[in-house]
Amino acid sequence: MRIRTDGDYAYRRDAIERAADFYDCNKTKAVVSACDDVPKFVQAARQVLERDDLTLEQRREIAETLSTRAMTFDIEDEIVVTTE
């Protein structure tokens, strides 16, 4: 698999290099690790946001903290995750 990192996709190189630094491994393993971790992270975030002992305001603050450029957690009457 090849990932374009030229031109408008230059930000991808930075993201992959940050992941490699974070995981302290090569870029390929970093991409695979991130792909493995993200679904687990989202599931864990949903579990935290669904806790009965948190106020609505606490849930909203946590959702805002956990949201990223590519994924947002919105708190309403239910937990909604949006990916772009």
Coordinates of N, CA, C and O in Angstrom, one line a residue:
M1 N 0.8 -1.2 0.0 CA 0.0 0.0 0.0 C 0.9 1.2 0.0 O 1.9 1.3 0.7
R2 N 0.5 2.2 -0.8 CA 1.2 3.5 -0.8 C 0.3 4.6 -0.3 O -0.9 4.6 -0.7
I3 N 0.9 5.5 0.4 CA 0.1 6.6 0.9 C 0.7 7.9 0.3 O 1.9 8.2 0.5
R4 N -0.1 8.6 -0.5 CA 0.5 9.9 -1.1 C 0.8 10.9 0.0 O 0.0 11.1 0.9
T5 N 1.9 11.5 -0.1 CA 2.4 12.5 0.9 C 2.9 13.7 0.2 O 3.6 14.6 0.8
D6 N 2.6 13.8 -1.1 CA 3.1 15.0 -1.9 C 2.0 16.0 -2.0 O 0.8 15.8 -1.8
G7 N 2.4 17.2 -2.4 CA 1.4 18.3 -2.7 C 0.5 18.5 -1.5 O 0.8 18.8 -0.4
D8 N -0.8 18.5 -1.8 CA -1.9 18.7 -0.9 C -1.9 17.6 0.2 O -2.6 17.8 1.2
Y9 N -1.2 16.6 0.1 CA -1.2 15.5 1.0 C 0.0 15.5 1.9 O 0.3 14.5 2.6
A10 N 0.8 16.6 1.9 CA 2.0 16.6 2.7 C 1.7 16.5 4.2 O 2.6 16.0 4.9
Y11 N 0.6 16.9 4.7 CA 0.2 16.8 6.1 C 0.2 15.3 6.5 O 0.4 15.0 7.7
R12 N 0.0 14.4 5.6 CA 0.0 13.0 5.9 C 1.4 12.5 6.4 O 1.5 11.7 7.3
R13 N 2.4 13.0 5.8 CA 3.8 12.7 6.2 C 4.0 13.1 7.6 O 4.5 12.3 8.4
D14 N 3.6 14.3 8.0 CA 3.8 14.8 9.3 C 3.0 13.9 10.3 O 3.5 13.5 11.4
A15 N 1.8 13.5 10.0 CA 0.9 12.7 10.8 C 1.6 11.3 11.0 O 1.6 10.8 12.2
I16 N 2.1 10.8 10.0 CA 2.7 9.4 10.1 C 4.0 9.5 10.9 O 4.2 8.6 11.7
E17 N 4.7 10.5 10.7 CA 6.0 10.7 11.5 C 5.7 10.9 13.0 O 6.4 10.4 13.8
R18 N 4.6 11.7 13.3 CA 4.2 11.8 14.7 C 3.8 10.5 15.3 O 4.1 10.2 16.4
A19 N 3.1 9.7 14.5 CA 2.7 8.4 15.0 C 3.9 7.5 15.2 O 4.0 6.8 16.2
A20 N 4.9 7.5 14.3 CA 6.1 6.8 14.5 C 6.9 7.2 15.7 O 7.4 6.4 16.5
D21 N 6.9 8.5 16.0 CA 7.6 9.0 17.2 C 6.8 8.5 18.4 O 7.4 8.1 19.4
F22 N 5.5 8.6 18.4 CA 4.6 8.2 19.5 C 4.8 6.8 19.8 O 5.0 6.4 21.0
Y23 N 4.7 5.9 18.8 CA 4.9 4.5 19.0 C 6.3 4.0 19.1 O 6.6 2.9 19.4
D24 N 7.2 4.9 18.8 CA 8.7 4.6 18.8 C 9.0 3.4 17.9 O 9.5 2.4 18.4
C25 N 8.5 3.5 16.7 CA 8.7 2.4 15.7 C 8.8 3.0 14.3 O 8.8 4.2 14.1
N26 N 8.9 2.2 13.3 CA 9.0 2.7 11.9 C 7.6 3.1 11.5 O 6.6 2.9 12.1
K27 N 7.5 3.8 10.3 CA 6.3 4.4 9.9 C 5.2 3.3 9.5 O 4.0 3.6 9.8
T28 N 5.6 2.2 9.0 CA 4.6 1.2 8.6 C 4.0 0.6 9.9 O 2.7 0.6 10.0
K29 N 4.8 0.3 10.9 CA 4.2 -0.2 12.1 C 3.4 0.8 12.8 O 2.4 0.5 13.4
A30 N 3.8 2.1 12.7 CA 3.0 3.2 13.3 C 1.6 3.3 12.7 O 0.6 3.4 13.4
V31 N 1.5 3.2 11.4 CA 0.2 3.3 10.7 C -0.6 2.1 11.1 O -1.8 2.3 11.5
V32 N -0.1 0.9 11.1 CA -0.8 -0.3 11.5 C -1.3 -0.2 13.0 O -2.4 -0.5 13.3
S33 N -0.4 0.3 13.9 CA -0.7 0.4 15.3 C -1.8 1.4 15.5 O -2.8 1.2 16.3
A34 N -1.8 2.6 14.8 CA -2.8 3.6 14.9 C -4.1 3.0 14.4 O -5.2 3.3 15.0
C35 N -4.1 2.3 13.3 CA -5.4 1.7 12.8 C -6.0 0.7 13.8 O -7.2 0.6 13.9
D36 N -5.1 0.0 14.5 CA -5.6 -1.0 15.5 C -6.1 -0.3 16.7 O -7.1 -0.7 17.3
D37 N -5.5 0.8 17.1 CA -5.8 1.5 18.3 C -7.1 2.4 18.2 O -7.8 2.5 19.2
V38 N -7.3 3.0 17.1 CA -8.4 4.0 17.0 C -9.8 3.3 17.3 O -10.5 3.9 18.1
P39 N -10.2 2.2 16.7 CA -11.5 1.6 17.1 C -11.6 1.3 18.6 O -12.7 1.5 19.2
K40 N -10.5 0.9 19.2 CA -10.5 0.6 20.6 C -10.7 1.9 21.4 O -11.4 1.9 22.4
F41 N -10.0 2.9 21.0 CA -10.1 4.2 21.7 C -11.5 4.8 21.6 O -12.0 5.2 22.6
V42 N -12.1 4.7 20.4 CA -13.5 5.2 20.3 C -14.4 4.4 21.2 O -15.3 5.0 21.8
Q43 N -14.3 3.1 21.2 CA -15.2 2.3 22.1 C -15.0 2.7 23.5 O -16.0 2.8 24.3
A44 N -13.7 2.8 24.0 CA -13.5 3.2 25.3 C -14.0 4.6 25.6 O -14.6 4.9 26.7
A45 N -13.9 5.5 24.7 CA -14.5 6.9 24.9 C -16.0 6.8 25.0 O -16.6 7.5 25.9
R46 N -16.6 6.0 24.2 CA -18.1 5.9 24.3 C -18.5 5.3 25.7 O -19.5 5.8 26.3
Q47 N -17.7 4.4 26.2 CA -18.1 3.8 27.5 C -17.9 4.9 28.6 O -18.8 4.9 29.5
V48 N -16.9 5.7 28.5 CA -16.7 6.8 29.5 C -17.9 7.8 29.4 O -18.5 8.2 30.4
L49 N -18.2 8.2 28.1 CA -19.2 9.2 27.9 C -20.6 8.7 28.3 O -21.5 9.5 28.5
E50 N -20.8 7.4 28.4 CA -22.1 6.8 28.7 C -22.3 6.5 30.2 O -23.3 6.0 30.6
R51 N -21.3 6.8 31.0 CA -21.3 6.5 32.4 C -22.5 7.3 33.1 O -22.7 8.5 32.8
D52 N -23.2 6.7 34.0 CA -24.3 7.3 34.7 C -23.9 8.3 35.8 O -24.7 9.1 36.2
D53 N -22.6 8.2 36.2 CA -22.2 9.1 37.3 C -21.6 10.4 36.8 O -21.1 11.2 37.6
L54 N -21.7 10.7 35.5 CA -21.2 11.9 35.0 C -22.4 12.8 34.7 O -23.4 12.4 34.2
T55 N -22.2 14.1 35.0 CA -23.2 15.1 34.6 C -23.1 15.4 33.1 O -22.2 15.0 32.4
L56 N -24.2 16.0 32.6 CA -24.2 16.3 31.2 C -23.1 17.2 30.8 O -22.4 17.1 29.8
E57 N -22.8 18.2 31.7 CA -21.7 19.1 31.5 C -20.3 18.4 31.5 O -19.5 18.7 30.6
Q58 N -20.1 17.5 32.4 CA -18.9 16.7 32.4 C -18.7 15.9 31.1 O -17.7 15.8 30.5
R59 N -19.8 15.3 30.7 CA -19.8 14.5 29.4 C -19.4 15.4 28.2 O -18.6 15.1 27.4
R60 N -20.0 16.6 28.2 CA -19.7 17.6 27.1 C -18.2 18.0 27.1 O -17.6 18.1 26.1
E61 N -17.7 18.2 28.3 CA -16.3 18.6 28.5 C -15.4 17.5 28.0 O -14.4 17.7 27.3
I62 N -15.7 16.3 28.4 CA -14.9 15.1 28.0 C -15.0 14.9 26.5 O -13.9 14.7 25.8
A63 N -16.1 15.0 25.9 CA -16.3 14.9 24.5 C -15.5 15.9 23.7 O -14.9 15.6 22.7
E64 N -15.5 17.2 24.2 CA -14.7 18.2 23.6 C -13.2 17.9 23.6 O -12.5 18.1 22.7
T65 N -12.8 17.4 24.8 CA -11.4 17.1 25.0 C -10.9 15.9 24.1 O -9.8 16.0 23.5
L66 N -11.8 15.0 23.9 CA -11.4 13.8 23.1 C -11.6 14.0 21.6 O -11.1 13.2 20.8
S67 N -12.3 15.0 21.2 CA -12.6 15.3 19.7 C -11.3 15.7 19.0 O -10.4 16.4 19.6
T68 N -11.2 15.3 17.8 CA -10.0 15.6 17.0 C -10.4 16.3 15.7 O -11.6 16.4 15.4
R69 N -9.5 16.5 14.8 CA -9.8 17.1 13.5 C -10.7 16.1 12.7 O -11.6 16.5 12.0
A70 N -10.4 14.8 12.8 CA -11.1 13.8 12.0 C -12.3 13.2 12.7 O -13.1 12.5 12.1
M71 N -12.4 13.4 14.0 CA -13.5 12.7 14.7 C -14.0 13.6 15.9 O -13.2 14.1 16.6
T72 N -15.3 13.7 15.9 CA -15.9 14.5 17.0 C -16.9 13.7 17.8 O -17.6 12.8 17.2
F73 N -16.9 13.9 19.1 CA -17.9 13.3 20.0 C -18.9 14.4 20.4 O -18.5 15.4 20.9
D74 N -20.1 14.2 20.1 CA -21.2 15.1 20.4 C -22.1 14.5 21.5 O -22.5 13.3 21.4
I75 N -22.4 15.3 22.5 CA -23.3 14.8 23.6 C -24.7 15.4 23.4 O -24.8 16.7 23.4
E76 N -25.7 14.6 23.3 CA -27.1 15.1 23.3 C -27.8 14.2 24.3 O -27.3 13.9 25.3
D77 N -28.9 13.7 23.9 CA -29.6 12.6 24.7 C -28.9 11.3 24.4 O -29.1 10.3 25.2
E78 N -28.1 11.2 23.4 CA -27.3 10.0 23.1 C -25.9 10.4 22.6 O -25.7 11.5 22.3
I79 N -25.0 9.4 22.6 CA -23.7 9.7 22.2 C -23.6 9.5 20.7 O -24.0 8.5 20.1
V80 N -23.0 10.5 20.0 CA -22.9 10.5 18.6 C -21.4 10.7 18.2 O -20.8 11.7 18.7
V81 N -20.9 9.9 17.4 CA -19.5 10.0 16.9 C -19.5 10.3 15.4 O -20.2 9.5 14.7
T82 N -18.9 11.3 15.0 CA -18.8 11.7 13.6 C -17.4 11.6 13.1 O -16.5 12.2 13.7
T83 N -17.2 10.9 11.9 CA -15.9 10.9 11.3 C -16.0 11.6 10.0 O -17.0 11.6 9.3
E84 N -14.9 12.2 9.6 CA -14.8 12.9 8.3 C -13.8 12.2 7.4 O -12.9 11.6 7.8

